[in-house]
């Protein structure tokens, strides 16, 4: 069995060493914790960059899709106006008077539909671009909140 005096001396030595080492251990833990935060911030920033890139690509796709839909509407209207002309000519009415009014109304409606498709596509694209901006800004704000960089 160990001598009680030796055990007390050993306990005092360990206690003294722990007291001396405590600030260094705390500093080390803080450094490791901060390094982890910085690493997480870098990972968040990379993820935000990727999300932003995807949102920007989606915006380009939205605009292209709207352009294609507008072109499809124009082609459909051109086809309809051509049929209207053929029917008017076959009936002997020609392409003036009320037949011309109908064709003008068809063309005006087509023009409106095309503009509406483009507007909706631009709105979807703007929404995607904004979502990309928000992803980037959130990562930037997290990085600003770090105690050390």
XYZ file of N, CA and C in Angstrom:
447
model
N 0.838 -1.169 0.000
C 0.000 0.000 0.000
C 0.886 1.236 0.000
N 0.425 2.286 -0.720
C 1.223 3.492 -0.866
C 1.141 4.342 0.385
N 2.200 5.048 0.605
C 2.310 5.943 1.751
C 1.341 7.108 1.562
N 0.489 7.441 2.586
C -0.478 8.534 2.439
C 0.195 9.867 2.168
N 1.341 10.096 2.704
C 2.031 11.370 2.487
C 2.473 11.457 1.023
N 2.936 10.341 0.476
C 3.368 10.319 -0.927
C 2.184 10.551 -1.852
N 1.051 9.969 -1.506
C -0.149 10.166 -2.324
C -0.595 11.624 -2.299
N -0.512 12.258 -1.166
C -0.899 13.666 -1.043
C 0.064 14.542 -1.842
N 1.348 14.207 -1.805
C 2.335 14.972 -2.561
C 2.086 14.809 -4.050
N 1.766 13.584 -4.441
C 1.477 13.320 -5.845
C 0.228 14.085 -6.293
N -0.804 14.080 -5.482
C -2.039 14.801 -5.794
C -1.768 16.295 -5.905
N -0.944 16.821 -5.031
C -0.612 18.248 -5.070
C 0.147 18.576 -6.347
N 1.049 17.711 -6.742
C 1.836 17.935 -7.958
C 0.938 17.891 -9.185
N 0.044 16.898 -9.253
C -0.879 16.783 -10.379
C -1.809 17.994 -10.418
N -2.313 18.388 -9.274
C -3.202 19.550 -9.205
C -2.505 20.807 -9.676
N -1.242 20.971 -9.256
C -0.466 22.132 -9.661
C -0.221 22.113 -11.166
N 0.100 20.958 -11.695
C 0.339 20.837 -13.135
C -0.946 21.118 -13.922
N -2.069 20.626 -13.428
C -3.352 20.857 -14.104
C -3.700 22.334 -14.086
N -3.447 22.992 -12.963
C -3.729 24.421 -12.853
C -2.846 25.204 -13.814
N -1.599 24.814 -13.925
C -0.673 25.490 -14.827
C -1.054 25.237 -16.283
N -1.483 24.039 -16.606
C -1.787 23.671 -17.987
C -3.167 24.134 -18.449
N -4.067 24.433 -17.536
C -5.453 24.757 -17.881
C -5.573 25.877 -18.908
N -4.870 27.010 -18.739
C -5.015 28.067 -19.756
C -4.553 27.618 -21.141
N -3.490 26.794 -21.174
C -2.986 26.323 -22.463
C -3.955 25.338 -23.110
N -4.560 24.498 -22.280
C -5.553 23.555 -22.801
C -6.764 24.305 -23.345
N -7.192 25.329 -22.643
C -8.324 26.144 -23.082
C -7.992 26.839 -24.401
N -6.776 27.388 -24.473
C -6.344 28.056 -25.704
C -6.315 27.067 -26.868
N -5.816 25.868 -26.615
C -5.779 24.839 -27.658
C -7.167 24.450 -28.114
N -8.075 24.286 -27.169
C -9.456 23.929 -27.525
C -10.111 25.045 -28.327
N -9.840 26.286 -27.942
C -10.385 27.429 -28.677
C -9.829 27.463 -30.098
N -8.540 27.211 -30.227
C -7.919 27.213 -31.556
C -8.524 26.117 -32.430
N -8.704 24.926 -31.876
C -9.312 23.847 -32.653
C -10.754 24.179 -33.025
N -11.491 24.765 -32.082
C -12.880 25.146 -32.352
C -12.962 26.194 -33.441
N -12.081 27.196 -33.395
C -12.067 28.248 -34.404
C -11.674 27.684 -35.757
N -10.690 26.809 -35.764
C -10.288 26.182 -37.028
C -11.460 25.422 -37.637
N -12.225 24.757 -36.803
C -13.410 24.044 -37.290
C -14.436 24.998 -37.876
N -14.641 26.150 -37.219
C -15.587 27.151 -37.730
C -15.126 27.699 -39.079
N -13.830 27.963 -39.188
C -13.293 28.486 -40.439
C -13.471 27.453 -41.550
N -13.176 26.188 -41.254
C -13.357 25.131 -42.241
C -14.825 25.030 -42.664
N -15.729 25.093 -41.687
C -17.158 25.024 -41.992
C -17.574 26.214 -42.846
N -17.030 27.385 -42.535
C -17.348 28.581 -43.309
C -16.893 28.427 -44.756
N -15.703 27.857 -44.948
C -15.205 27.639 -46.306
C -16.088 26.637 -47.045
N -16.513 25.606 -46.349
C -17.403 24.615 -46.966
C -18.748 25.247 -47.321
N -19.275 26.074 -46.406
C -20.543 26.765 -46.674
C -20.404 27.686 -47.877
N -19.271 28.377 -47.963
C -19.037 29.294 -49.080
C -18.973 28.528 -50.402
N -18.294 27.383 -50.395
C -18.214 26.564 -51.612
C -19.603 26.053 -52.015
N -20.383 25.637 -51.036
C -21.747 25.162 -51.330
C -22.604 26.301 -51.870
N -22.433 27.499 -51.310
C -23.194 28.656 -51.792
C -22.785 29.018 -53.207
N -21.493 28.912 -53.512
C -21.040 29.171 -54.881
C -21.686 28.193 -55.857
N -21.739 26.931 -55.460
C -22.342 25.915 -56.320
C -23.840 26.180 -56.503
N -24.525 26.506 -55.409
C -25.963 26.799 -55.501
C -26.195 28.020 -56.386
N -25.369 29.040 -56.214
C -25.499 30.248 -57.027
C -25.319 29.918 -58.500
N -24.323 29.112 -58.808
C -24.075 28.692 -60.202
C -25.301 27.968 -60.774
N -25.894 27.085 -59.982
C -27.077 26.351 -60.446
C -28.256 27.289 -60.667
N -28.442 28.246 -59.757
C -29.538 29.201 -59.921
C -29.330 30.070 -61.166
N -28.082 30.460 -61.428
C -27.804 31.273 -62.616
C -28.077 30.476 -63.893
N -27.704 29.203 -63.881
C -27.992 28.346 -65.043
C -29.494 28.160 -65.220
N -30.199 28.028 -64.099
C -31.661 27.887 -64.185
C -32.269 29.145 -64.793
N -31.735 30.304 -64.419
C -32.248 31.565 -64.960
C -32.076 31.610 -66.473
N -30.928 31.169 -66.957
C -30.689 31.128 -68.406
C -31.689 30.176 -69.064
N -31.922 29.025 -68.439
C -32.884 28.064 -68.963
C -34.294 28.615 -68.988
N -34.665 29.356 -67.967
C -36.018 29.945 -67.906
C -36.227 30.923 -69.060
N -35.215 31.732 -69.319
C -35.338 32.697 -70.415
C -35.406 31.985 -71.768
N -34.591 30.954 -71.936
C -34.612 30.201 -73.188
C -35.955 29.511 -73.389
N -36.488 28.945 -72.310
C -37.783 28.271 -72.372
C -38.879 29.269 -72.755
N -38.844 30.452 -72.156
C -39.847 31.471 -72.475
C -39.735 31.903 -73.932
N -38.525 32.017 -74.421
C -38.318 32.411 -75.813
C -38.886 31.356 -76.760
N -38.653 30.089 -76.429
C -39.195 29.009 -77.267
C -40.716 29.005 -77.236
N -41.308 29.200 -76.066
C -42.772 29.221 -75.973
C -43.347 30.400 -76.745
N -42.691 31.543 -76.679
C -43.160 32.710 -77.427
C -43.089 32.441 -78.927
N -42.020 31.799 -79.358
C -41.884 31.462 -80.786
C -42.973 30.472 -81.208
N -43.273 29.490 -80.347
C -44.344 28.537 -80.650
C -45.687 29.259 -80.793
N -45.927 30.243 -79.940
C -47.189 31.012 -80.030
C -47.247 31.805 -81.334
N -46.103 32.381 -81.738
C -46.059 33.136 -82.988
C -46.350 32.217 -84.171
N -45.724 31.034 -84.166
C -45.946 30.087 -85.256
C -47.397 29.623 -85.309
N -47.990 29.375 -84.144
C -49.399 28.953 -84.101
C -50.296 30.059 -84.639
N -49.987 31.305 -84.290
C -50.801 32.428 -84.784
C -50.633 32.596 -86.288
N -49.406 32.458 -86.772
C -49.189 32.556 -88.225
C -49.984 31.485 -88.969
N -49.987 30.280 -88.421
C -50.746 29.187 -89.039
C -52.246 29.497 -89.021
N -52.732 30.002 -87.895
C -54.154 30.326 -87.781
C -54.538 31.448 -88.753
N -53.704 32.470 -88.858
C -53.992 33.576 -89.780
C -53.998 33.071 -91.229
N -53.092 32.149 -91.538
C -53.057 31.569 -92.885
C -54.357 30.816 -93.179
N -54.834 30.062 -92.204
C -56.111 29.340 -92.384
C -57.267 30.323 -92.524
N -57.227 31.404 -91.748
C -58.282 32.410 -91.837
C -58.312 33.041 -93.231
N -57.136 33.317 -93.784
C -57.061 33.878 -95.148
C -57.647 32.899 -96.174
N -57.259 31.632 -96.022
C -57.736 30.612 -96.970
C -59.253 30.483 -96.901
N -59.805 30.480 -95.700
C -61.268 30.364 -95.548
C -61.958 31.590 -96.127
N -61.372 32.777 -95.843
C -61.978 34.012 -96.368
C -61.940 34.024 -97.888
N -60.820 33.595 -98.455
C -60.704 33.575 -99.923
C -61.621 32.523 -100.533
N -61.743 31.367 -99.898
C -62.596 30.292 -100.418
C -64.070 30.676 -100.365
N -64.436 31.496 -99.419
C -65.835 31.893 -99.295
C -66.167 33.067 -100.202
N -65.142 33.576 -100.881
C -65.384 34.679 -101.803
C -65.364 36.032 -101.125
N -65.073 36.056 -99.845
C -65.094 37.319 -99.118
C -63.799 38.098 -99.218
N -62.738 37.473 -99.657
C -61.456 38.173 -99.718
C -60.868 38.356 -98.321
N -59.890 39.221 -98.258
C -59.217 39.436 -96.968
C -59.371 40.876 -96.490
N -60.514 41.471 -96.815
C -60.758 42.821 -96.317
C -62.017 42.817 -95.463
N -62.313 43.934 -94.852
C -63.514 44.042 -94.039
C -63.412 43.246 -92.751
N -64.478 42.499 -92.433
C -64.520 41.779 -91.161
C -63.481 40.662 -91.107
N -63.144 40.066 -92.230
C -62.112 39.023 -92.252
C -60.767 39.627 -91.845
N -60.473 40.816 -92.349
C -59.220 41.497 -91.987
C -59.221 41.853 -90.499
N -60.372 42.238 -90.003
C -60.467 42.567 -88.573
C -60.183 41.332 -87.710
N -60.711 40.203 -88.124
C -60.482 38.954 -87.378
C -59.001 38.589 -87.394
N -58.377 38.716 -88.562
C -56.943 38.399 -88.662
C -56.099 39.375 -87.832
N -56.486 40.635 -87.825
C -55.758 41.636 -87.023
C -55.907 41.324 -85.532
N -57.104 40.918 -85.144
C -57.341 40.542 -83.743
C -56.499 39.322 -83.369
N -56.410 38.347 -84.268
C -55.586 37.157 -84.036
C -54.122 37.549 -83.878
N -53.628 38.422 -84.746
C -52.232 38.867 -84.684
C -51.962 39.635 -83.385
N -52.898 40.497 -82.986
C -52.728 41.276 -81.754
C -52.705 40.355 -80.534
N -53.593 39.387 -80.534
C -53.635 38.436 -79.410
C -52.342 37.622 -79.343
N -51.844 37.242 -80.510
C -50.588 36.494 -80.559
C -49.429 37.336 -80.018
N -49.400 38.577 -80.412
C -48.345 39.475 -79.939
C -48.399 39.613 -78.412
N -49.603 39.754 -77.876
C -49.784 39.840 -76.424
C -49.315 38.557 -75.744
N -49.713 37.395 -76.294
C -49.332 36.108 -75.706
C -47.812 35.918 -75.716
N -47.170 36.349 -76.811
C -45.712 36.246 -76.891
C -45.043 37.119 -75.821
N -45.515 38.342 -75.686
C -44.951 39.258 -74.687
C -45.177 38.715 -73.273
N -46.339 38.119 -73.052
C -46.643 37.549 -71.743
C -45.706 36.379 -71.427
N -45.470 35.511 -72.410
C -44.536 34.390 -72.211
C -43.148 34.901 -71.855
N -42.677 35.911 -72.570
C -41.350 36.460 -72.292
C -41.304 37.100 -70.908
N -42.347 37.822 -70.546
C -42.382 38.457 -69.224
C -42.343 37.398 -68.123
N -43.170 36.357 -68.272
C -43.193 35.304 -67.251
C -41.829 34.608 -67.163
N -41.191 34.366 -68.304
C -39.863 33.755 -68.303
C -38.835 34.645 -67.621
N -38.912 35.941 -67.891
C -37.993 36.881 -67.241
C -38.226 36.931 -65.735
N -39.471 36.841 -65.317
C -39.771 36.826 -63.882
C -39.210 35.572 -63.214
N -39.385 34.423 -63.859
C -38.821 33.183 -63.307
C -37.299 33.260 -63.254
N -36.699 33.826 -64.293
C -35.240 33.969 -64.332
C -34.767 34.903 -63.219
N -35.467 35.999 -63.029
C -35.090 36.946 -61.966
C -35.210 36.282 -60.600
N -36.234 35.477 -60.420
C -36.414 34.762 -59.153
C -35.254 33.804 -58.914
N -34.823 33.106 -59.948
C -33.687 32.183 -59.814
C -32.400 32.935 -59.513
N -32.184 34.054 -60.215
C -30.976 34.846 -59.940
C -30.984 35.352 -58.501
N -32.144 35.782 -58.017
C -32.238 36.279 -56.647
C -31.970 35.163 -55.640
N -32.477 33.965 -55.902
C -32.215 32.832 -55.003
C -30.718 32.549 -54.931
N -30.023 32.675 -56.060
C -28.569 32.505 -56.060
C -27.877 33.573 -55.235
N -28.354 34.799 -55.359
C -27.799 35.903 -54.572
C -28.007 35.654 -53.078
N -29.187 35.188 -52.717
C -29.490 34.921 -51.305
C -28.574 33.830 -50.756
N -28.356 32.777 -51.520
C -27.465 31.698 -51.064
C -26.068 32.242 -50.805
N -25.568 33.070 -51.721
C -24.235 33.662 -51.565
C -24.199 34.595 -50.360
N -25.220 35.399 -50.198
C -25.252 36.382 -49.110
C -25.321 35.689 -47.751
N -26.068 34.605 -47.651
C -26.132 33.865 -46.384
C -24.753 33.341 -45.994
N -24.021 32.814 -46.953
C -22.664 32.314 -46.673
C -21.755 33.465 -46.258
N -21.894 34.605 -46.904
C -21.075 35.768 -46.568
C -21.369 36.263 -45.156
N -22.648 36.271 -44.790
C -23.016 36.719 -43.445
C -22.503 35.764 -42.373
N -22.548 34.455 -42.653
C -22.001 33.486 -41.699
C -20.515 33.709 -41.507
N -19.817 33.989 -42.597
C -18.374 34.208 -42.510
C -18.071 35.477 -41.725
N -18.879 36.508 -41.923
C -18.667 37.765 -41.180
C -18.865 37.565 -39.690
N -19.703 36.598 -39.317
C -20.009 36.368 -37.907
C -18.912 35.585 -37.176
N -17.945 35.046 -37.921
C -16.880 34.288 -37.279
C -16.021 35.184 -36.397
N -15.583 34.661 -35.236
C -14.754 35.484 -34.360
C -13.359 35.697 -34.948
N -12.846 34.726 -35.699
C -11.510 34.820 -36.305
C -11.595 34.345 -37.731
N -10.731 34.899 -38.565
C -10.729 34.486 -39.969
C -9.364 33.996 -40.358
